PDB file of C-alpha atoms in Angstrom:
ATOM      1  CA  UNK A 190       4.056  -7.663   6.639  1.00  0.00           C
ATOM      2  CA  UNK A 191       6.844  -5.415   7.729  1.00  0.00           C
ATOM      3  CA  UNK A 192       6.906  -1.786   8.547  1.00  0.00           C
ATOM      4  CA  UNK A 193      10.111  -0.111   9.550  1.00  0.00           C
ATOM      5  CA  UNK A 194       9.853   3.416  10.855  1.00  0.00           C
ATOM      6  CA  UNK A 195      12.901   5.602  11.348  1.00  0.00           C
ATOM      7  CA  UNK A 196      12.895   8.865  13.242  1.00  0.00           C
ATOM      8  CA  UNK A 197      15.817  11.202  13.694  1.00  0.00           C
ATOM      9  CA  UNK A 198      16.253   9.962  17.271  1.00  0.00           C
ATOM     10  CA  UNK A 199      15.666   6.228  17.009  1.00  0.00           C
ATOM     11  CA  UNK A 200      14.797   3.298  14.797  1.00  0.00           C
ATOM     12  CA  UNK A 201      11.407   1.798  15.557  1.00  0.00           C
ATOM     13  CA  UNK A 202       9.725  -1.225  14.027  1.00  0.00           C
ATOM     14  CA  UNK A 203       6.224   0.014  13.210  1.00  0.00           C
ATOM     15  CA  UNK A 204       4.574  -3.412  13.379  1.00  0.00           C
ATOM     16  CA  UNK A 205       4.307  -6.776  11.712  1.00  0.00           C
ATOM     17  CA  UNK A 206       6.951  -9.128  10.446  1.00  0.00           C
ATOM     18  CA  UNK A 207       9.353  -8.725   7.531  1.00  0.00           C
ATOM     19  CA  UNK A 208       8.170  -8.841   3.947  1.00  0.00           C
ATOM     20  CA  UNK A 209       9.379 -11.519   1.611  1.00  0.00           C
ATOM     21  CA  UNK A 210       9.451 -11.394  -2.141  1.00  0.00           C
ATOM     22  CA  UNK A 211      10.139 -13.920  -4.814  1.00  0.00           C
ATOM     23  CA  UNK A 212       9.397 -11.365  -7.517  1.00  0.00           C
ATOM     24  CA  UNK A 213      12.381 -10.636  -9.728  1.00  0.00           C
ATOM     25  CA  UNK A 214      10.745  -8.334 -12.267  1.00  0.00           C
ATOM     26  CA  UNK A 215      11.595  -4.667 -12.533  1.00  0.00           C
ATOM     27  CA  UNK A 216       8.655  -2.355 -11.765  1.00  0.00           C
ATOM     28  CA  UNK A 217       7.758   0.608 -13.937  1.00  0.00           C
ATOM     29  CA  UNK A 218       9.601   3.686 -12.723  1.00  0.00           C
ATOM     30  CA  UNK A 219       7.318   5.991 -10.788  1.00  0.00           C
ATOM     31  CA  UNK A 220       8.505   9.290  -9.458  1.00  0.00           C
ATOM     32  CA  UNK A 221       6.348  11.063  -6.920  1.00  0.00           C
ATOM     33  CA  UNK A 222       8.954  12.926  -4.907  1.00  0.00           C
ATOM     34  CA  UNK A 223      12.695  13.193  -4.614  1.00  0.00           C
ATOM     35  CA  UNK A 224      14.072  11.273  -1.623  1.00  0.00           C
ATOM     36  CA  UNK A 225      15.203  13.547   1.171  1.00  0.00           C
ATOM     37  CA  UNK A 226      18.886  14.173   1.758  1.00  0.00           C
ATOM     38  CA  UNK A 227      18.186  13.512   5.448  1.00  0.00           C
ATOM     39  CA  UNK A 228      17.190   9.890   4.891  1.00  0.00           C
ATOM     40  CA  UNK A 229      18.958   7.700   7.405  1.00  0.00           C
ATOM     41  CA  UNK A 230      20.471   4.555   5.887  1.00  0.00           C
ATOM     42  CA  UNK A 231      19.732   1.444   7.893  1.00  0.00           C
ATOM     43  CA  UNK A 232      20.681  -2.189   7.708  1.00  0.00           C
ATOM     44  CA  UNK A 233      17.875  -4.489   8.657  1.00  0.00           C
ATOM     45  CA  UNK A 234      18.114  -8.206   9.309  1.00  0.00           C
ATOM     46  CA  UNK A 235      14.879  -9.796   8.183  1.00  0.00           C
ATOM     47  CA  UNK A 236      13.395 -13.236   8.609  1.00  0.00           C
ATOM     48  CA  UNK A 237      11.262 -15.138   6.128  1.00  0.00           C
ATOM     49  CA  UNK A 238       7.497 -14.873   6.416  1.00  0.00           C
ATOM     50  CA  UNK A 239       5.640 -18.171   6.451  1.00  0.00           C
ATOM     51  CA  UNK A 240       2.674 -18.142   4.084  1.00  0.00           C
ATOM     52  CA  UNK A 241      -0.141 -20.636   4.488  1.00  0.00           C
ATOM     53  CA  UNK A 242      -0.030 -22.850   1.344  1.00  0.00           C
ATOM     54  CA  UNK A 243      -3.813 -22.528   1.014  1.00  0.00           C
ATOM     55  CA  UNK A 244      -3.612 -18.718   1.132  1.00  0.00           C
ATOM     56  CA  UNK A 245      -4.556 -16.625  -1.872  1.00  0.00           C
ATOM     57  CA  UNK A 246      -1.881 -13.986  -2.501  1.00  0.00           C
ATOM     58  CA  UNK A 247      -1.981 -11.211  -5.115  1.00  0.00           C
ATOM     59  CA  UNK A 248      -0.929 -12.401  -8.580  1.00  0.00           C
ATOM     60  CA  UNK A 249      -0.004 -10.337 -11.632  1.00  0.00           C
ATOM     61  CA  UNK A 250       1.316  -7.406  -9.599  1.00  0.00           C
ATOM     62  CA  UNK A 251       4.848  -6.201  -8.936  1.00  0.00           C
ATOM     63  CA  UNK A 252       6.224  -5.228  -5.544  1.00  0.00           C
ATOM     64  CA  UNK A 253       7.465  -1.666  -5.155  1.00  0.00           C
ATOM     65  CA  UNK A 254       9.255   0.114  -2.320  1.00  0.00           C
ATOM     66  CA  UNK A 255       7.462   3.059  -0.765  1.00  0.00           C
ATOM     67  CA  UNK A 256       8.164   5.500   2.039  1.00  0.00           C
ATOM     68  CA  UNK A 257       5.648   7.123   4.360  1.00  0.00           C
ATOM     69  CA  UNK A 258       6.744  10.135   6.369  1.00  0.00           C
ATOM     70  CA  UNK A 259       4.563  10.776   9.405  1.00  0.00           C
ATOM     71  CA  UNK A 260       3.661  14.311  10.525  1.00  0.00           C
ATOM     72  CA  UNK A 261       6.309  14.044  13.297  1.00  0.00           C
ATOM     73  CA  UNK A 262       9.041  13.224  10.736  1.00  0.00           C
ATOM     74  CA  UNK A 263       9.168   9.481  11.435  1.00  0.00           C
ATOM     75  CA  UNK A 264       9.881   7.578   8.212  1.00  0.00           C
ATOM     76  CA  UNK A 265       8.284   4.187   7.536  1.00  0.00           C
ATOM     77  CA  UNK A 266       9.726   1.995   4.767  1.00  0.00           C
ATOM     78  CA  UNK A 267       7.002  -0.065   3.082  1.00  0.00           C
ATOM     79  CA  UNK A 268       6.737  -2.779   0.454  1.00  0.00           C
ATOM     80  CA  UNK A 269       3.527  -2.554  -1.604  1.00  0.00           C
ATOM     81  CA  UNK A 270       1.840  -4.480  -4.409  1.00  0.00           C
ATOM     82  CA  UNK A 271       1.564  -2.046  -7.348  1.00  0.00           C
ATOM     83  CA  UNK A 272      -1.783  -1.688  -9.146  1.00  0.00           C
ATOM     84  CA  UNK A 273      -1.153   0.792 -11.956  1.00  0.00           C
ATOM     85  CA  UNK A 274      -3.169  -0.450 -14.933  1.00  0.00           C
ATOM     86  CA  UNK A 275      -6.962  -0.199 -15.212  1.00  0.00           C
ATOM     87  CA  UNK A 276      -7.256  -4.005 -15.014  1.00  0.00           C
ATOM     88  CA  UNK A 277      -5.008  -4.205 -11.936  1.00  0.00           C
ATOM     89  CA  UNK A 278      -6.880  -1.390 -10.182  1.00  0.00           C
ATOM     90  CA  UNK A 279     -10.212  -3.083 -10.983  1.00  0.00           C
ATOM     91  CA  UNK A 280      -9.046  -6.431  -9.581  1.00  0.00           C
ATOM     92  CA  UNK A 281      -7.213  -5.053  -6.544  1.00  0.00           C
ATOM     93  CA  UNK A 282      -7.284  -7.440  -3.603  1.00  0.00           C
ATOM     94  CA  UNK A 283     -10.282  -9.500  -4.714  1.00  0.00           C
ATOM     95  CA  UNK A 284     -10.201 -13.032  -3.247  1.00  0.00           C
ATOM     96  CA  UNK A 285      -6.836 -12.324  -1.517  1.00  0.00           C
ATOM     97  CA  UNK A 286      -6.485 -13.906   1.936  1.00  0.00           C
ATOM     98  CA  UNK A 287      -2.774 -13.142   2.523  1.00  0.00           C
ATOM     99  CA  UNK A 288      -0.689 -10.175   1.346  1.00  0.00           C
ATOM    100  CA  UNK A 289       2.280 -12.500   0.857  1.00  0.00           C
ATOM    101  CA  UNK A 290       4.554 -10.508   3.163  1.00  0.00           C
ATOM    102  CA  UNK A 291       3.786  -7.120   1.567  1.00  0.00           C
ATOM    103  CA  UNK A 292       2.387  -4.258   3.611  1.00  0.00           C
ATOM    104  CA  UNK A 293      -0.551  -3.606   1.287  1.00  0.00           C
ATOM    105  CA  UNK A 294      -1.447  -2.497  -2.231  1.00  0.00           C
ATOM    106  CA  UNK A 295      -0.986   0.937  -3.789  1.00  0.00           C
ATOM    107  CA  UNK A 296      -3.364   1.985  -6.570  1.00  0.00           C
ATOM    108  CA  UNK A 297      -1.709   4.515  -8.901  1.00  0.00           C
ATOM    109  CA  UNK A 298      -3.755   6.725 -11.236  1.00  0.00           C
ATOM    110  CA  UNK A 299      -2.141   8.603 -14.157  1.00  0.00           C
ATOM    111  CA  UNK A 300      -3.848  11.861 -13.142  1.00  0.00           C
ATOM    112  CA  UNK A 301      -5.973  13.142 -10.247  1.00  0.00           C
ATOM    113  CA  UNK A 302      -9.059  10.976  -9.882  1.00  0.00           C
ATOM    114  CA  UNK A 303     -12.349  10.897  -7.960  1.00  0.00           C
ATOM    115  CA  UNK A 304     -14.923   8.143  -7.694  1.00  0.00           C
ATOM    116  CA  UNK A 305     -15.575   5.247  -5.359  1.00  0.00           C
ATOM    117  CA  UNK A 306     -14.071   1.970  -4.177  1.00  0.00           C
ATOM    118  CA  UNK A 307     -15.938  -1.213  -3.369  1.00  0.00           C
ATOM    119  CA  UNK A 308     -15.091  -4.504  -1.745  1.00  0.00           C
ATOM    120  CA  UNK A 309     -16.696  -6.849  -4.287  1.00  0.00           C
ATOM    121  CA  UNK A 310     -15.268 -10.363  -3.733  1.00  0.00           C
ATOM    122  CA  UNK A 311     -12.813  -8.971  -1.188  1.00  0.00           C
ATOM    123  CA  UNK A 312     -12.700 -11.312   1.775  1.00  0.00           C
ATOM    124  CA  UNK A 313     -10.366  -9.393   4.107  1.00  0.00           C
ATOM    125  CA  UNK A 314     -11.320  -6.209   6.019  1.00  0.00           C
ATOM    126  CA  UNK A 315      -9.215  -3.313   4.721  1.00  0.00           C
ATOM    127  CA  UNK A 316      -8.330   0.267   5.562  1.00  0.00           C
ATOM    128  CA  UNK A 317      -7.733   2.668   2.678  1.00  0.00           C
ATOM    129  CA  UNK A 318      -5.810   5.956   2.596  1.00  0.00           C
ATOM    130  CA  UNK A 319      -5.805   8.513  -0.224  1.00  0.00           C
ATOM    131  CA  UNK A 320      -2.971  10.793  -1.320  1.00  0.00           C
ATOM    132  CA  UNK A 321      -2.719  13.603  -3.880  1.00  0.00           C
ATOM    133  CA  UNK A 322      -0.127  13.891  -6.686  1.00  0.00           C
ATOM    134  CA  UNK A 323       2.435  15.335  -4.256  1.00  0.00           C
ATOM    135  CA  UNK A 324       1.907  12.365  -1.924  1.00  0.00           C
ATOM    136  CA  UNK A 325       0.046  14.415   0.709  1.00  0.00           C
ATOM    137  CA  UNK A 326      -2.521  12.553   2.821  1.00  0.00           C
ATOM    138  CA  UNK A 327      -6.139  13.414   1.966  1.00  0.00           C
ATOM    139  CA  UNK A 328      -8.416  10.978   3.822  1.00  0.00           C
ATOM    140  CA  UNK A 329      -8.777   7.400   5.090  1.00  0.00           C
ATOM    141  CA  UNK A 330     -11.491   4.988   6.180  1.00  0.00           C
ATOM    142  CA  UNK A 331     -12.210   1.310   6.821  1.00  0.00           C
ATOM    143  CA  UNK A 332     -13.986  -1.013   4.372  1.00  0.00           C
ATOM    144  CA  UNK A 333     -15.719  -4.318   5.114  1.00  0.00           C
ATOM    145  CA  UNK A 334     -15.578  -7.532   3.011  1.00  0.00           C
ATOM    146  CA  UNK A 335     -18.423  -8.053   0.548  1.00  0.00           C
ATOM    147  CA  UNK A 336     -19.506 -11.042  -1.497  1.00  0.00           C
ATOM    148  CA  UNK A 337     -23.089  -9.765  -2.000  1.00  0.00           C
ATOM    149  CA  UNK A 338     -24.384  -8.105  -5.128  1.00  0.00           C
ATOM    150  CA  UNK A 339     -24.437  -5.183  -5.124  1.00  0.00           C
ATOM    151  CA  UNK A 340     -21.733  -4.203  -2.647  1.00  0.00           C
ATOM    152  CA  UNK A 341     -21.684  -0.812  -0.920  1.00  0.00           C
ATOM    153  CA  UNK A 342     -19.691   1.957  -2.595  1.00  0.00           C
ATOM    154  CA  UNK A 343     -17.144   3.992  -0.617  1.00  0.00           C
ATOM    155  CA  UNK A 344     -16.827   7.537  -2.061  1.00  0.00           C
ATOM    156  CA  UNK A 345     -13.266   8.829  -2.430  1.00  0.00           C
ATOM    157  CA  UNK A 346     -11.951  12.312  -1.748  1.00  0.00           C
ATOM    158  CA  UNK A 347     -11.628  14.583  -4.784  1.00  0.00           C
ATOM    159  CA  UNK A 348      -8.481  14.550  -6.894  1.00  0.00           C
ATOM    160  CA  UNK A 349      -6.513  11.724  -5.317  1.00  0.00           C
ATOM    161  CA  UNK A 350      -3.682  10.104  -7.297  1.00  0.00           C
ATOM    162  CA  UNK A 351      -2.689   7.256  -4.942  1.00  0.00           C
ATOM    163  CA  UNK A 352      -4.823   4.979  -2.784  1.00  0.00           C
ATOM    164  CA  UNK A 353      -3.276   2.490  -0.359  1.00  0.00           C
ATOM    165  CA  UNK A 354      -5.178  -0.545   0.896  1.00  0.00           C
ATOM    166  CA  UNK A 355      -3.785  -2.242   3.979  1.00  0.00           C
ATOM    167  CA  UNK A 356      -5.126  -4.748   6.524  1.00  0.00           C
ATOM    168  CA  UNK A 357      -7.833  -3.025   8.527  1.00  0.00           C
ATOM    169  CA  UNK A 358      -6.426  -1.020  11.421  1.00  0.00           C
ATOM    170  CA  UNK A 359      -2.851  -0.917  10.093  1.00  0.00           C
ATOM    171  CA  UNK A 360      -2.670   2.585   8.598  1.00  0.00           C
ATOM    172  CA  UNK A 361      -1.302   4.389  11.667  1.00  0.00           C
ATOM    173  CA  UNK A 362       1.418   1.803  12.302  1.00  0.00           C
ATOM    174  CA  UNK A 363       2.455   2.010   8.632  1.00  0.00           C
ATOM    175  CA  UNK A 364       2.786   5.799   8.858  1.00  0.00           C
ATOM    176  CA  UNK A 365      -0.250   6.464   6.652  1.00  0.00           C
ATOM    177  CA  UNK A 366      -2.402   9.008   8.449  1.00  0.00           C
ATOM    178  CA  UNK A 367      -3.201  12.681   8.895  1.00  0.00           C
ATOM    179  CA  UNK A 368      -0.180  14.838   8.025  1.00  0.00           C
ATOM    180  CA  UNK A 369       1.734  12.012   6.335  1.00  0.00           C
ATOM    181  CA  UNK A 370       3.388  12.039   2.920  1.00  0.00           C
ATOM    182  CA  UNK A 371       3.724   8.985   0.664  1.00  0.00           C
ATOM    183  CA  UNK A 372       6.587   8.444  -1.789  1.00  0.00           C
ATOM    184  CA  UNK A 373       6.795   5.582  -4.283  1.00  0.00           C
ATOM    185  CA  UNK A 374      10.502   4.942  -4.727  1.00  0.00           C
ATOM    186  CA  UNK A 375      10.354   3.439  -8.247  1.00  0.00           C
ATOM    187  CA  UNK A 376      12.372   0.357  -7.289  1.00  0.00           C
ATOM    188  CA  UNK A 377      11.598  -3.172  -6.154  1.00  0.00           C
ATOM    189  CA  UNK A 378      11.340  -3.853  -2.444  1.00  0.00           C
ATOM    190  CA  UNK A 379      14.662  -4.707  -0.818  1.00  0.00           C
ATOM    191  CA  UNK A 380      15.486  -8.420  -1.050  1.00  0.00           C
ATOM    192  CA  UNK A 381      15.175 -10.378   2.182  1.00  0.00           C
TER     193      UNK A 381
END
């Protein structure tokens, strides 16, 4: 995982290690907000992430660049697995033991949505954050792994458009909390 947060005064690594990607496909263009003219360009040297060969990483998803802007103006650059089809959203992070260097997974809905999430066959504890169509933070909570049947349901806030799942406890460091705004940049994550 890699989170890079940039504030107007300094560059701060949010947490984790750099993301790696071997994906060469072009993601579907998604526009949620226009990038700010005040974005600070940065050059980041990144190292390869070692993935356990027995790890289960997400398959059938593309990686997409995202930006979280904290309430204090700090900007965190993220690399997320994109779940935008009904099948992808239904599968999510089931059976996944390693995010493969990505920061998490973003679930994109074509219009405002309400319902519930569950952790059926999800073996890693996760935190989830919800955002409206403008990318404004709505709510967040932790979810526990579940291989039982049935698994508990976690009700969502009303009218969310984006949900981000990340390793449990990582939302704050990734810039995904109260007062934050999420932008999907419609481009692949930067190559390492």
